[in-house]
Short mmCIF file of C-alpha atoms and ligand atoms in Angstrom, two decimals:
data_model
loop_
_atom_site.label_atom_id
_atom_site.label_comp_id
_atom_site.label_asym_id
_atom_site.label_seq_id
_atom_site.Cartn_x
_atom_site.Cartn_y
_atom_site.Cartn_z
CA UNK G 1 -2.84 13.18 23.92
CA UNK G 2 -1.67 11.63 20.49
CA UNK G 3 -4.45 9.77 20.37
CA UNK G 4 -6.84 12.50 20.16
CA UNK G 5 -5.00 13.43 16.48
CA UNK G 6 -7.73 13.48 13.79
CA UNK G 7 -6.27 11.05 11.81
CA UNK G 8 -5.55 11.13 7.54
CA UNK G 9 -7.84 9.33 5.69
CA UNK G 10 -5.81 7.32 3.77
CA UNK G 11 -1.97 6.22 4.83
CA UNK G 12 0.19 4.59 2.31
CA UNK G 13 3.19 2.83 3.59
CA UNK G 14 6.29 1.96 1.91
CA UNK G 15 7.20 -0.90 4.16
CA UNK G 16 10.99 -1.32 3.97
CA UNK G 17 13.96 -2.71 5.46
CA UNK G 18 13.26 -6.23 6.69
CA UNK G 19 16.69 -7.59 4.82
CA UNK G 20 18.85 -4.98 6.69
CA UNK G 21 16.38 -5.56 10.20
CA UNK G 22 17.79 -9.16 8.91
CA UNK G 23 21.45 -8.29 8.43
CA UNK G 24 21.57 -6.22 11.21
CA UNK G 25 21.23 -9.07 13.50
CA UNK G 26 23.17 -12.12 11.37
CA UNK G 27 20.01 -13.52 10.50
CA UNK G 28 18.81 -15.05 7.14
CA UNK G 29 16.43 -12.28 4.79
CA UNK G 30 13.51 -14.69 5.38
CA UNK G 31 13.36 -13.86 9.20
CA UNK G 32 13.69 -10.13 8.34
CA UNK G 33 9.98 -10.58 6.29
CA UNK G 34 8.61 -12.80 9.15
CA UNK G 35 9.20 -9.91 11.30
CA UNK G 36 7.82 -7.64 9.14
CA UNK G 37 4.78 -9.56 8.87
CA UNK G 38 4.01 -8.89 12.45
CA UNK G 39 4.92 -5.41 12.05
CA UNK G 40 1.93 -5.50 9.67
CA UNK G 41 -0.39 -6.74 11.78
CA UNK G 42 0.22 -4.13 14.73
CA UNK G 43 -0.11 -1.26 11.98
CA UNK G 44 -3.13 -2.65 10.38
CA UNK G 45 -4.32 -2.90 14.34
CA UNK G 46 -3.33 0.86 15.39
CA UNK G 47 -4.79 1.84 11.91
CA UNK G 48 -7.71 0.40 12.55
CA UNK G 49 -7.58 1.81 16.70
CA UNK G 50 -6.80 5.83 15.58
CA UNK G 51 -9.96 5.63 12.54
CA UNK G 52 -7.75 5.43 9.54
CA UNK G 53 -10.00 4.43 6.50
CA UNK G 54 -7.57 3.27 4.31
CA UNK G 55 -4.33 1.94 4.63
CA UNK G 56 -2.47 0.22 1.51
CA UNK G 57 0.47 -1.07 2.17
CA UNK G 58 3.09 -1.95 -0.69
CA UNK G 59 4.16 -5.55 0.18
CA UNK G 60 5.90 -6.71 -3.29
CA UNK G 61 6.29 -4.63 -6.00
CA UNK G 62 6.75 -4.78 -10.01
CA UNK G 63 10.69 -4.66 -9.86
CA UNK G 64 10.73 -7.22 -6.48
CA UNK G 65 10.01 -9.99 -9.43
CA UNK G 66 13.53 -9.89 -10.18
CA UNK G 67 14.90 -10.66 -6.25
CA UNK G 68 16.23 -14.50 -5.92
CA UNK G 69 13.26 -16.95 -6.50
CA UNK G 70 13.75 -18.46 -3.33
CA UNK G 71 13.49 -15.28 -1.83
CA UNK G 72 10.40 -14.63 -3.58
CA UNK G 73 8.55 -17.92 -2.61
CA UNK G 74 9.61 -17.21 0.83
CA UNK G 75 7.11 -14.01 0.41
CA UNK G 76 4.61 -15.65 -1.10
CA UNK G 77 4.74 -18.20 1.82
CA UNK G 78 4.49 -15.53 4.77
CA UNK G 79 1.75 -13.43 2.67
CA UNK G 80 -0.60 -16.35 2.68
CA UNK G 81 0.60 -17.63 5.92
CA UNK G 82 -0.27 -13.99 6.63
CA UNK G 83 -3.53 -14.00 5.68
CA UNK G 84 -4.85 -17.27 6.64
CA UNK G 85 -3.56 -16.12 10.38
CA UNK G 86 -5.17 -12.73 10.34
CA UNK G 87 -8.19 -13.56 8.45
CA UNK G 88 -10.87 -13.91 12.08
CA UNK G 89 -8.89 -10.54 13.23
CA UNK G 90 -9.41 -8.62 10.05
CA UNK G 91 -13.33 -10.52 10.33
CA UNK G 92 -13.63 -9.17 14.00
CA UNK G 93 -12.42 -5.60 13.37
CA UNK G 94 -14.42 -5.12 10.53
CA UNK G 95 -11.28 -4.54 7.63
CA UNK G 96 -12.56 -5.16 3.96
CA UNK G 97 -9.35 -6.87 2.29
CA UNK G 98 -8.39 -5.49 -1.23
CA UNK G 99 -5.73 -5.83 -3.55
CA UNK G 100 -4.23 -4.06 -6.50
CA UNK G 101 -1.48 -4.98 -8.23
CA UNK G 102 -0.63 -7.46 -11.78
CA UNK G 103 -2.20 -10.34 -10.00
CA UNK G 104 -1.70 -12.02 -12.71
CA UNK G 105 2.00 -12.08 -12.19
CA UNK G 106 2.04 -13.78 -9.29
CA UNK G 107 1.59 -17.73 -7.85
CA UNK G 108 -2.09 -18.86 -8.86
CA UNK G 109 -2.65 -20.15 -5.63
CA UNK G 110 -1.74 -17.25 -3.32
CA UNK G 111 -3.78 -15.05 -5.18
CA UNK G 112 -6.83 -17.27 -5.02
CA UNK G 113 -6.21 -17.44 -1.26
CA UNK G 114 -6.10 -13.30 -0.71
CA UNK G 115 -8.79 -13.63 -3.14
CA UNK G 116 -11.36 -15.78 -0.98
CA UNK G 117 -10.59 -13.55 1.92
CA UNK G 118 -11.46 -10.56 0.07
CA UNK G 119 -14.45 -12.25 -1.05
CA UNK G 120 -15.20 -13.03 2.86
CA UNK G 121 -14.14 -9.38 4.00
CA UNK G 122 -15.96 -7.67 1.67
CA UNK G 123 -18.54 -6.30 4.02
CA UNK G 124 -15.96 -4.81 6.36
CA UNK G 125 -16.59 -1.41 6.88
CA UNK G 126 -14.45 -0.07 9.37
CA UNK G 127 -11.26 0.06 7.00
CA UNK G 128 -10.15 -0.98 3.91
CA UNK G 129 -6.79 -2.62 4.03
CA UNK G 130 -5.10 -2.36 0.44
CA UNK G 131 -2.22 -4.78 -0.53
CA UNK G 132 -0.12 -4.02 -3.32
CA UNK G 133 1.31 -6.27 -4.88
CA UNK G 134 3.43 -7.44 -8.13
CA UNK G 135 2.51 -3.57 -8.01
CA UNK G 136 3.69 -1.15 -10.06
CA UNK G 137 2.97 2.85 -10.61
CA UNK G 138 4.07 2.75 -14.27
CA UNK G 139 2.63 -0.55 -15.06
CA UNK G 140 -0.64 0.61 -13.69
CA UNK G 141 -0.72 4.18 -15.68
CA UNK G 142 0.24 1.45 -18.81
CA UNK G 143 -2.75 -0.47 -17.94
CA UNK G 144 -5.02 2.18 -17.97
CA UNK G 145 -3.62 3.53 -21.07
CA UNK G 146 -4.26 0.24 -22.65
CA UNK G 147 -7.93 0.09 -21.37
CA UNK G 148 -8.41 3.79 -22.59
CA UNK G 149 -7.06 2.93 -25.88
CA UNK G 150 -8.75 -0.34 -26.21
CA UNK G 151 -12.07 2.12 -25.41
CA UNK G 152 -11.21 4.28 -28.23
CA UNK G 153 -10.45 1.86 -30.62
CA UNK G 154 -14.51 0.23 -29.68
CA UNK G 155 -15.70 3.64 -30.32
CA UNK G 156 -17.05 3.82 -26.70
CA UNK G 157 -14.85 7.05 -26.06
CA UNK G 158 -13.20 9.84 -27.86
CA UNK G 159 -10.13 11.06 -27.36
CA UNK G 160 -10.71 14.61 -26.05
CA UNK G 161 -13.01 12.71 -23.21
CA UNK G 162 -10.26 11.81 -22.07
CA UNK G 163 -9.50 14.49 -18.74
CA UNK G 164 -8.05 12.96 -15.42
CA UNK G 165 -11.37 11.73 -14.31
CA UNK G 166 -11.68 9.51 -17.19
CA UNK G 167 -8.19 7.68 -16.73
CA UNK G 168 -8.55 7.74 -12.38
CA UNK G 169 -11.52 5.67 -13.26
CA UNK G 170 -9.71 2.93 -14.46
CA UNK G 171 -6.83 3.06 -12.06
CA UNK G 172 -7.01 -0.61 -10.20
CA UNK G 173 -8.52 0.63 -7.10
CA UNK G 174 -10.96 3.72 -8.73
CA UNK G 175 -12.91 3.98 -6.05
CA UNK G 176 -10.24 5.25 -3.69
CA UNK G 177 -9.34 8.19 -2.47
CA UNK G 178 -5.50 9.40 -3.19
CA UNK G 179 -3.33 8.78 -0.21
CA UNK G 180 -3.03 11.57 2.75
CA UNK G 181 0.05 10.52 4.41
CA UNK G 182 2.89 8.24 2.38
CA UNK G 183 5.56 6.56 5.13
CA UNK G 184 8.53 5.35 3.94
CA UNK G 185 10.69 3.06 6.93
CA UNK G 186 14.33 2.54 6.63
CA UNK G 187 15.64 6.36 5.30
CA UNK G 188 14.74 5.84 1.57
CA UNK G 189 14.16 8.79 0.20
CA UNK G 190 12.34 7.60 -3.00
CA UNK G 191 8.92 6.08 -4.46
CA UNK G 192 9.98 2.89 -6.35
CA UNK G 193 7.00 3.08 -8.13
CA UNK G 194 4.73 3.04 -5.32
CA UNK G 195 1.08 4.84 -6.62
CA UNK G 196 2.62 7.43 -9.09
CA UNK G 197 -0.43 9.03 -10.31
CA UNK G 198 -2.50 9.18 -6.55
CA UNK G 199 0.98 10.68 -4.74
CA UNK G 200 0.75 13.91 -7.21
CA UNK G 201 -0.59 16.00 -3.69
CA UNK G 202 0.46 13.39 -0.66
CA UNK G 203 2.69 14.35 1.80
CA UNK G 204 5.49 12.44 2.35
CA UNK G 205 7.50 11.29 5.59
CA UNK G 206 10.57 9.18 6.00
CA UNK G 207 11.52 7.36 8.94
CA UNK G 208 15.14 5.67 9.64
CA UNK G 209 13.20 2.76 11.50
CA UNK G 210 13.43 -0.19 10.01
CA UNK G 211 10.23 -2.11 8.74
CA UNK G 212 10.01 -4.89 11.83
CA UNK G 213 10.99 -2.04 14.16
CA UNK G 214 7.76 0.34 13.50
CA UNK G 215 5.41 0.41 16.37
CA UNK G 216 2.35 1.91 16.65
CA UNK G 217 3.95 5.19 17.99
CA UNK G 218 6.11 5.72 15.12
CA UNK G 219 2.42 5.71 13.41
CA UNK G 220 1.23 8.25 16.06
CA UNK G 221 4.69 10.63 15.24
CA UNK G 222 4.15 10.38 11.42
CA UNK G 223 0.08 11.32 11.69
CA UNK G 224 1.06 14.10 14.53
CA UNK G 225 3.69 15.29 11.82
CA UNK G 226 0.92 14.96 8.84
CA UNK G 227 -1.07 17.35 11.26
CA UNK G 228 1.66 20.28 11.49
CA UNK G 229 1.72 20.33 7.45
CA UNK G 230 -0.07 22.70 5.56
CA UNK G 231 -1.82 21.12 2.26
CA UNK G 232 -2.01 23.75 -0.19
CA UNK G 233 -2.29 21.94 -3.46
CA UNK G 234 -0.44 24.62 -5.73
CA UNK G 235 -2.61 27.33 -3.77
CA UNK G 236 -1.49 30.12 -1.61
CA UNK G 237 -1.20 29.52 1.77
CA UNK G 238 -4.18 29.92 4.16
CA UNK G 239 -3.80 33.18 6.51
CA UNK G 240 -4.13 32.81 10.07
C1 LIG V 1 10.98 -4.62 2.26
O1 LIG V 1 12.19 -4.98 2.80
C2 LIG V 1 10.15 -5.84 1.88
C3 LIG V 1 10.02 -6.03 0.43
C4 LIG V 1 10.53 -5.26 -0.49
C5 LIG V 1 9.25 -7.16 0.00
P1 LIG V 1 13.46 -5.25 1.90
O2 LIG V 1 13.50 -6.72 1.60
O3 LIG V 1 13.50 -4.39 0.72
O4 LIG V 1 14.61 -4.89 2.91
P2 LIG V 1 15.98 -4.13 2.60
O5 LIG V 1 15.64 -2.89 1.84
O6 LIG V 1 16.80 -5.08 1.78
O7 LIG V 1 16.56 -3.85 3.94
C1 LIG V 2 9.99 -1.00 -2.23
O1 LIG V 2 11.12 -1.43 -1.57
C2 LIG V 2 9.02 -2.14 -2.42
C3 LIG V 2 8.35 -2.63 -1.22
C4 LIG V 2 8.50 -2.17 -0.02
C5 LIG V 2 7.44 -3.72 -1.44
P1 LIG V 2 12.42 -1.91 -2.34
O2 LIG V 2 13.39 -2.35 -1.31
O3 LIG V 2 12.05 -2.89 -3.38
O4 LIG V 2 12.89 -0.57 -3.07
P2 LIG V 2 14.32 -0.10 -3.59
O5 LIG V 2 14.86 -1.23 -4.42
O6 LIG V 2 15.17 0.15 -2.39
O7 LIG V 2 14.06 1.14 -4.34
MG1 LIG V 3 14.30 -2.55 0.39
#
């Protein structure tokens, strides 16, 4: 039956939990993120099965720069570990690869490797899988402010062009829709400056699952939830 849901265009997922998945069982942090990684894959996989056509999933943010290095390189590790794995699946299935993020932030080489795969995805049609990472909502409406500005100051734009068209075009990913759907795992009830300016309209859902723990029906649940909401973007509410 679930499967029949017509599903949101775009899903966002705040993918959280793996150190307390860790903790939980008296294991190290780094096996809580290996999990996790092949939580990923069956989510990018039911995405993929239900006809989601975007699914961005915030994997390391801005602030998750300041967790213990080893910690970090341990990420690093199991995204490009990741990606070399998945590369033929995301190949078969037809998933474009993208990224957005301060790419510049992060190890040379790991971005070079997401960077040929995006490169070898790019045809991929089916869905476009998003990764954010060394992402950060604020840092990202700071960026375009400086491109804006920078544009101003050139003499290519004047101020008053400036309307919410003009800045969503130089968002990271501009040619994106705003999320649909936004899952959080593991009970948080915040954004940690996940996509600020394209969550003004998504709905929201929060799971208690933990990020290793979500299956593909957890997926089904939050999209069959998605469905019983009523979108009414500051409107009044539809009769019927
Ligand atoms: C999410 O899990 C993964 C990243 C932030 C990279 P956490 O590592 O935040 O797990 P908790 O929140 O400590 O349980
Ligand atoms: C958000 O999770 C970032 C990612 C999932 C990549 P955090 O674990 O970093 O968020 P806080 O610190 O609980 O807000
Ligand atoms: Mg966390």
């Amino acid at each position: 039956m679930q499967d029949a849901l017509k599903p949101p265009h775009h899903i966002a997922v705040i993918m959280d939990g793996n150190g307390r998945w860790a903790q939980a069982r008296g294991l190290p942090r780094g096996l809580g993120h290996r999990a996790g990684a092949q939580a990923v894959r069956r989510i990018v996989e039911a995405c993929c099965e239900v006809g989601v056509k975007v699914l961005t999933l915030y994997a390391f943010s801005w602030e998750n720069r300041d967790r213990p290095p080893a910690e970090i390189r341990e990420l690093m590790g199991l995204l490009e570990e990741f990606i070399r794995r998945e590369t033929p699946t995301l190949l078969a299935n037809q998933v474009r690869l993208r990224m957005i993020g301060r790419l510049e932030e992060l190890p040379a080489d790991v971005v070079d490797s997401l960077r040929r795969v995006m490169e070898r995805t790019a045809h991929g049609e089916r869905m476009t899988l998003v990764l954010a990472l060394g992402y950060g909502g604020r840092q990202e409406i700071v960026d375009v402010a400086r491109r804006l500005a920078e544009q101003v100051r050139r003499g290519l734009v004047q101020p008053e062009q400036i309307d919410e068209a003009a800045f969503a075009q130089q968002l990271y990913a501009p040619d994106l829709p705003d999320p649909d759907l936004l899952i959080r795992t593991s009970g948080e009830q915040r954004l940690s400056n996940f996509l600020l300016w394209q969550s003004s309209y998504t709905e929201l859902y929060v799971t208690p699952k933990l990020w290793p723990d979500f299956t593909k029906d957890d997926l089904l649940d939050a999209i069959a939830e998605y469905e019983r909401r009523e979108r009414r973007f500051g409107r009044v509410a539809a009769r019927g």
